[in-house]
PDB file of C-alpha atoms in Angstrom:
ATOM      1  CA  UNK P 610      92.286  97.278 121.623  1.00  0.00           C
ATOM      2  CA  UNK P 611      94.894  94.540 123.201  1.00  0.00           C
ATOM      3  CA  UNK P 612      98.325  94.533 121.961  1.00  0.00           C
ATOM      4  CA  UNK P 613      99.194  92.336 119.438  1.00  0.00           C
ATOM      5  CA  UNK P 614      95.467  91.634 118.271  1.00  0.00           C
ATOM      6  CA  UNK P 615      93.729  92.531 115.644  1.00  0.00           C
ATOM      7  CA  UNK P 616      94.974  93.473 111.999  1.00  0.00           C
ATOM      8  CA  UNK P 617      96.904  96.354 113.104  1.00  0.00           C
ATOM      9  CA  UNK P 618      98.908  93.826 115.173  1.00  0.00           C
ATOM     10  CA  UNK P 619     102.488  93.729 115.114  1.00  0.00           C
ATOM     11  CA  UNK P 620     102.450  90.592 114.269  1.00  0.00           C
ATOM     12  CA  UNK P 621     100.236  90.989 111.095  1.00  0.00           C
ATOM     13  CA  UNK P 622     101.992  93.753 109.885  1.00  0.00           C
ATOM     14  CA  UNK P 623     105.600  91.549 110.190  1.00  0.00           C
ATOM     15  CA  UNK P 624     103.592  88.926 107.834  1.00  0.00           C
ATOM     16  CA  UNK P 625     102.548  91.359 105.628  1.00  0.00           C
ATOM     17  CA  UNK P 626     105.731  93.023 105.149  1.00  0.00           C
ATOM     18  CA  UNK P 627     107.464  89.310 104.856  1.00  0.00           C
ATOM     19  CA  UNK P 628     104.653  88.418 102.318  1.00  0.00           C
ATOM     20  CA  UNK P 629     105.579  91.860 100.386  1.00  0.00           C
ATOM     21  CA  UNK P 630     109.048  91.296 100.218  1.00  0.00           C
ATOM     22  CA  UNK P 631     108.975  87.909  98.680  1.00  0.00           C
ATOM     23  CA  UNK P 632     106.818  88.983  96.127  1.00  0.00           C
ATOM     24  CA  UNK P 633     109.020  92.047  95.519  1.00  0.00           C
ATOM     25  CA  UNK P 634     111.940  89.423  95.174  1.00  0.00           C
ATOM     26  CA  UNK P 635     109.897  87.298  92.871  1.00  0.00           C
ATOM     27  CA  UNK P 636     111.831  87.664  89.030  1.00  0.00           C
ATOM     28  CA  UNK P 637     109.253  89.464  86.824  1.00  0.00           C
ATOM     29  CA  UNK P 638     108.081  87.379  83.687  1.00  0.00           C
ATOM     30  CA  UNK P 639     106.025  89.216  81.004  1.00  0.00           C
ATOM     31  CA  UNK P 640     104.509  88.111  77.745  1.00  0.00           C
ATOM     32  CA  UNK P 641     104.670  90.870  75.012  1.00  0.00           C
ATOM     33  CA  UNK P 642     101.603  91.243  73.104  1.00  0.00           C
ATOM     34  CA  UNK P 643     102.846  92.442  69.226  1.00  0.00           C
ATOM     35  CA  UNK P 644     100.386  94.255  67.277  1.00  0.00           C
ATOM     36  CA  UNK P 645     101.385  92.717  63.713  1.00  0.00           C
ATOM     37  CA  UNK P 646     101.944  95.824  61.751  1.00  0.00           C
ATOM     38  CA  UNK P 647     102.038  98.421  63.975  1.00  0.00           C
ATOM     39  CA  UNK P 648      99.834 101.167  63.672  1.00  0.00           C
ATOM     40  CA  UNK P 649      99.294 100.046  59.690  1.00  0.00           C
ATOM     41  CA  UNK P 650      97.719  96.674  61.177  1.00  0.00           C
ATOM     42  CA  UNK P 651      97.156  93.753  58.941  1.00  0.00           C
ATOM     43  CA  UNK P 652      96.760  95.025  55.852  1.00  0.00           C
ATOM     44  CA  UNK P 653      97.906  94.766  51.893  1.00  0.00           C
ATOM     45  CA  UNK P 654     101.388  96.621  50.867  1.00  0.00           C
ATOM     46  CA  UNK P 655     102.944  96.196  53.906  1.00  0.00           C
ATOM     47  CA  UNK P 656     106.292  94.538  54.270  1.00  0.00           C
ATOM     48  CA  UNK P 657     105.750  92.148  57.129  1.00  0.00           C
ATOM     49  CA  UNK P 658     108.788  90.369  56.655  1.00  0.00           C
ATOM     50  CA  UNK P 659     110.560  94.003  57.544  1.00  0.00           C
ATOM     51  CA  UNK P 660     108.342  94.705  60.450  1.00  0.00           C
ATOM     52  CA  UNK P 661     109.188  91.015  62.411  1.00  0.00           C
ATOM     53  CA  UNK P 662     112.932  91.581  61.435  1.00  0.00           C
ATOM     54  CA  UNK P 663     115.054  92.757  64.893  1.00  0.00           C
ATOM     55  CA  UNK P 664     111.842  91.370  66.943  1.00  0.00           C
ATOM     56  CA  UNK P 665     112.033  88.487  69.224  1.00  0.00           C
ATOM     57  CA  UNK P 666     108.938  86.253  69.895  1.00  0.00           C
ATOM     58  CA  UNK P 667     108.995  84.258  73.063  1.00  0.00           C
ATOM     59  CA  UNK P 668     107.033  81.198  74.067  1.00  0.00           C
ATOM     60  CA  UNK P 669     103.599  83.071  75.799  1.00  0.00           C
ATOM     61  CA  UNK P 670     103.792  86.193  73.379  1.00  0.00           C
ATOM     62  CA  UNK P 671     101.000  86.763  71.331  1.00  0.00           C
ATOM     63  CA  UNK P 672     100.389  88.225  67.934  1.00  0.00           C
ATOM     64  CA  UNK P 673      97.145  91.048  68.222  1.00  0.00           C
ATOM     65  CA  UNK P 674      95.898  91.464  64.776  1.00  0.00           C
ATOM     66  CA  UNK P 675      93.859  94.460  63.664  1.00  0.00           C
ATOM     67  CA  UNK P 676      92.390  94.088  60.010  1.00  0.00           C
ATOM     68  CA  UNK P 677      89.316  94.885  58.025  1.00  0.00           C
ATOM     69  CA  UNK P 678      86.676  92.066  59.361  1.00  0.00           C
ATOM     70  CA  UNK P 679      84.802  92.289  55.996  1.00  0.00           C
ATOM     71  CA  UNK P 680      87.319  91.584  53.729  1.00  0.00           C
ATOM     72  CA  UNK P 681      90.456  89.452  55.425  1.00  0.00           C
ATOM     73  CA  UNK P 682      91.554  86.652  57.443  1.00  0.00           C
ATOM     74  CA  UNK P 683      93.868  84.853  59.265  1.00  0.00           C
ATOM     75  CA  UNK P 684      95.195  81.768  58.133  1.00  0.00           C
ATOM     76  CA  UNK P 685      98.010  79.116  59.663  1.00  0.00           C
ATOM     77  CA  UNK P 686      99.436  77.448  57.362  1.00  0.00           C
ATOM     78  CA  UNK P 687     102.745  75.833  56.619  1.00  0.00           C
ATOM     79  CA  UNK P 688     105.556  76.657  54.807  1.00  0.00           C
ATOM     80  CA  UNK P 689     104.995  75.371  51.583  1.00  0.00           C
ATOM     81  CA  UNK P 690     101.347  77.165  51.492  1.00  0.00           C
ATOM     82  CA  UNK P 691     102.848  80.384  52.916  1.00  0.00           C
ATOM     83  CA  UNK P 692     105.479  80.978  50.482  1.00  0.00           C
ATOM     84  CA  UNK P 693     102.781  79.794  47.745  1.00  0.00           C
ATOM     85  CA  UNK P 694     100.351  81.904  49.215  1.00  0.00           C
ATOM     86  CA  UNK P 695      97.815  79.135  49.376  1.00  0.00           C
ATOM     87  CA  UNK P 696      94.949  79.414  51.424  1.00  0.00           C
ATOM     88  CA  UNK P 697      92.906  76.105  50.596  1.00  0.00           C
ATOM     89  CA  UNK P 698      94.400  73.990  53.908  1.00  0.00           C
ATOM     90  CA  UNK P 699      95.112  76.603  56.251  1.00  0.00           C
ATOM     91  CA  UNK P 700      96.218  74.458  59.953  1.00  0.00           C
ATOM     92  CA  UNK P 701      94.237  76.679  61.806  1.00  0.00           C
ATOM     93  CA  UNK P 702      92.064  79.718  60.743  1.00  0.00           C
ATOM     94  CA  UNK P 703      92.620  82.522  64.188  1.00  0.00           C
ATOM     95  CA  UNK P 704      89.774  85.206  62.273  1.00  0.00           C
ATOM     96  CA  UNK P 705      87.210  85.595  64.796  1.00  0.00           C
ATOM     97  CA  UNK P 706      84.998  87.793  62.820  1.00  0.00           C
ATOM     98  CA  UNK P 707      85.781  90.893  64.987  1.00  0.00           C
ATOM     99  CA  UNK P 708      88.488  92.588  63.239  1.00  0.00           C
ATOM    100  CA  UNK P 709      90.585  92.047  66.379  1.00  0.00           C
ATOM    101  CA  UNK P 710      91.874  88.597  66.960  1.00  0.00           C
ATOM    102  CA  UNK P 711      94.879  87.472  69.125  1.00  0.00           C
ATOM    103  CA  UNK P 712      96.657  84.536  68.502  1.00  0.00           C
ATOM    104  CA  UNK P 713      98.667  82.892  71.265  1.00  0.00           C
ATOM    105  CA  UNK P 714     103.096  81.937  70.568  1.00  0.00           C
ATOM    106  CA  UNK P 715     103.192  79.393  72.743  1.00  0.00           C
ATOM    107  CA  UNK P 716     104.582  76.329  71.319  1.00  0.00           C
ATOM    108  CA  UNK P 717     108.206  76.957  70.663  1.00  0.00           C
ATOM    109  CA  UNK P 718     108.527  76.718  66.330  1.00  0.00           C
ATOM    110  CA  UNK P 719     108.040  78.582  63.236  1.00  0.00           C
ATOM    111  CA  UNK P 720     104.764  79.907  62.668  1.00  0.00           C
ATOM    112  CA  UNK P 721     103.513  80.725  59.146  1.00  0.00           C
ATOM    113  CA  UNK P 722     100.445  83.195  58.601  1.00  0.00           C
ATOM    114  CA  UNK P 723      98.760  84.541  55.514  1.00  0.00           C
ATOM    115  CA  UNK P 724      95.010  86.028  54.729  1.00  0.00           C
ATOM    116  CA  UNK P 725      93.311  84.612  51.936  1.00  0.00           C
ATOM    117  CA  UNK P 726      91.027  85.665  49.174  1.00  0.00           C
ATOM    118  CA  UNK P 727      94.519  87.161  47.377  1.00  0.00           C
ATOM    119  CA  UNK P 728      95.359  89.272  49.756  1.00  0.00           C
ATOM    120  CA  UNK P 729      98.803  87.640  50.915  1.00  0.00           C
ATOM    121  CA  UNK P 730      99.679  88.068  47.192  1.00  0.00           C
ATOM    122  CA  UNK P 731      99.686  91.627  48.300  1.00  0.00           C
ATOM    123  CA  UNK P 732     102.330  91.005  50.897  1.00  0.00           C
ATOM    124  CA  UNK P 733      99.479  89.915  53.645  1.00  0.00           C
ATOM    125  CA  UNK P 734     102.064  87.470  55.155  1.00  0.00           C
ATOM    126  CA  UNK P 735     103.854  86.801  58.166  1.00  0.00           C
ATOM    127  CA  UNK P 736     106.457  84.166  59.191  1.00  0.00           C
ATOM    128  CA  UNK P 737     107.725  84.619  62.479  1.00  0.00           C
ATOM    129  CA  UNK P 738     110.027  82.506  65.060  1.00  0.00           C
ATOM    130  CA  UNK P 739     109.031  81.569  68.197  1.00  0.00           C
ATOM    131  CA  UNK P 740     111.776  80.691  70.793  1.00  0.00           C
ATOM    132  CA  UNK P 741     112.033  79.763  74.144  1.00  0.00           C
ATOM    133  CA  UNK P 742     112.364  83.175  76.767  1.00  0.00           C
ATOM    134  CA  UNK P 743     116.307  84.107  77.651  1.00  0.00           C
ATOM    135  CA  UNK P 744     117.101  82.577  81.584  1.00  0.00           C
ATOM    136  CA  UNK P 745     116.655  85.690  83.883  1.00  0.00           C
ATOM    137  CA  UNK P 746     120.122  87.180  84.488  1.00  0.00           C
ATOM    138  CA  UNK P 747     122.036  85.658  87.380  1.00  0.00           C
ATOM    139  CA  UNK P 748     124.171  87.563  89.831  1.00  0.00           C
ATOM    140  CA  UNK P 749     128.168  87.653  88.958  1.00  0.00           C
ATOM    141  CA  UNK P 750     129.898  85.824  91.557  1.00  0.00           C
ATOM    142  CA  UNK P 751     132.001  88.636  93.562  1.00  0.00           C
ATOM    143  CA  UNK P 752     135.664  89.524  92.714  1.00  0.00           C
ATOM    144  CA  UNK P 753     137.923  92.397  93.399  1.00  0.00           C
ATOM    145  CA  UNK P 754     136.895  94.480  90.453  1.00  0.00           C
ATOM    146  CA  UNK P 755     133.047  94.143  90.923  1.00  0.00           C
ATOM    147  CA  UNK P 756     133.193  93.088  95.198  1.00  0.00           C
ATOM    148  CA  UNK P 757     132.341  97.197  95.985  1.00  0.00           C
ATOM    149  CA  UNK P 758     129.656  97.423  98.566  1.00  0.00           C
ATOM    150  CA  UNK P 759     127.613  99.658  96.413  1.00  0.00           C
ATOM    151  CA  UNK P 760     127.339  96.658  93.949  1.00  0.00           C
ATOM    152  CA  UNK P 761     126.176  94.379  96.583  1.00  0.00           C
ATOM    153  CA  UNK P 762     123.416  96.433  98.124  1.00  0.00           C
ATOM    154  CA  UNK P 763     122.095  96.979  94.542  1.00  0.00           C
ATOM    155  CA  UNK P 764     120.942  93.484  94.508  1.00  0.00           C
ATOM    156  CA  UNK P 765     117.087  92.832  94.018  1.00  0.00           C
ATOM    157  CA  UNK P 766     117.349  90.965  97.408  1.00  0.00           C
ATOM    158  CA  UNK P 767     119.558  92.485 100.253  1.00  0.00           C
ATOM    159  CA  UNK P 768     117.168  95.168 101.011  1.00  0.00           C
ATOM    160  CA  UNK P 769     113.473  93.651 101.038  1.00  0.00           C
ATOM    161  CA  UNK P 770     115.529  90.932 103.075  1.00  0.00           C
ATOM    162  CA  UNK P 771     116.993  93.562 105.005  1.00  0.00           C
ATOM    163  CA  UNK P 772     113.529  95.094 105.663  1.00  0.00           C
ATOM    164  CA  UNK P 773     111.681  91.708 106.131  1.00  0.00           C
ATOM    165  CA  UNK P 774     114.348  91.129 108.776  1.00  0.00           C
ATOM    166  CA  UNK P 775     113.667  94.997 110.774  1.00  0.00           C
ATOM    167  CA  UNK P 776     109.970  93.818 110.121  1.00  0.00           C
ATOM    168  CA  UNK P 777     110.445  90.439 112.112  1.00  0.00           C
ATOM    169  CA  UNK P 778     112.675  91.907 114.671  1.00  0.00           C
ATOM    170  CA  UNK P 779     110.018  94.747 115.135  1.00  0.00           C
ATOM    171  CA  UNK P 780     107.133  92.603 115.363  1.00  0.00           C
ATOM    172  CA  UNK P 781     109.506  90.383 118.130  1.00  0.00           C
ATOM    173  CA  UNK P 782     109.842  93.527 120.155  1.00  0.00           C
ATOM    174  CA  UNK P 783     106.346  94.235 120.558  1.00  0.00           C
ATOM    175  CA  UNK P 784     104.447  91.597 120.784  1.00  0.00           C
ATOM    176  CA  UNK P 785     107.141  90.126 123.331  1.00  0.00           C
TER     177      UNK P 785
END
């Protein structure tokens, strides 16, 4: 095989390494998918108030409910209805029939959810606050207390730049 062709190419390898260290330098975002409950699920006598304290629902989280398809439900409703407990004009009703129904957090707001047929007179009810994610954490500019090179090679970018670079200058080498 010529140098410099083919996938095994020096050249190839240089782009794959370049394309593997931006994504490496890419900030991860996550959504957090909550199982309401826990292990107890949706279910009656269950302090869901207490569970959702401490918790903090972003914007793209979702809420996994896991209930007893035969009997419950999911309703959105608004405040007035969830403290009431009234389930005649729920806003949106997430039960899917399959005992296993996700609902997406992504509109930044209070959402208020309850099952019907009595049960959120059993303490079937969940209010929870959806905010906007935190901003990923920035670098702290240097100074003489925190300027020590071991605190600047820890960064998330000197070394895939570093080896992105030794990639580049590699692939120069041969293929020149």
């Amino acid at each position: 095989m010529e140098r410099g062709s083919g996938f095994g190419s020096p050249v190839m390898v240089a782009l794959a390494v370049l394309v593997f260290a931006v994504v490496v330098m890419v900030p991860e975002v996550s959504a957090t998918r909550w199982t309401v409950g826990s292990n107890m699920g949706w279910t009656t006598n269950f302090n869901y108030t207490v569970w959702a304290q401490g918790k903090h629902f972003y914007n793209g989280d979702w809420l996994f409910f896991v209930y007893d398809r035969n009997q419950m439900d999911i309703l959105e409703v608004n405040k007035t209805d969830y403290e009431s407990c009234n389930s005649d004009h729920p806003l949106h009703n997430w039960t899917r029939g399959a005992g296993r129904d996700v609902v997406p957090l992504n509109v930044t707001r209070n959402y208020y959810f309850i099952s019907g047929k009595g049960f959120c007179y059993g303490g079937m009810k969940l209010a929870v606050h959806v905010e906007n994610p935190p901003p990923p954490p920035t670098a702290s500019p240097l100074n003489e207390k925190s300027g020590s090179p071991s605190s600047i090679f820890r960064s998330q970018y000197v070394l895939p730049t570093v080896f992105a670079i030794g990639a580049l200058w590699d692939a120069f080498v041969w293929f020149w």
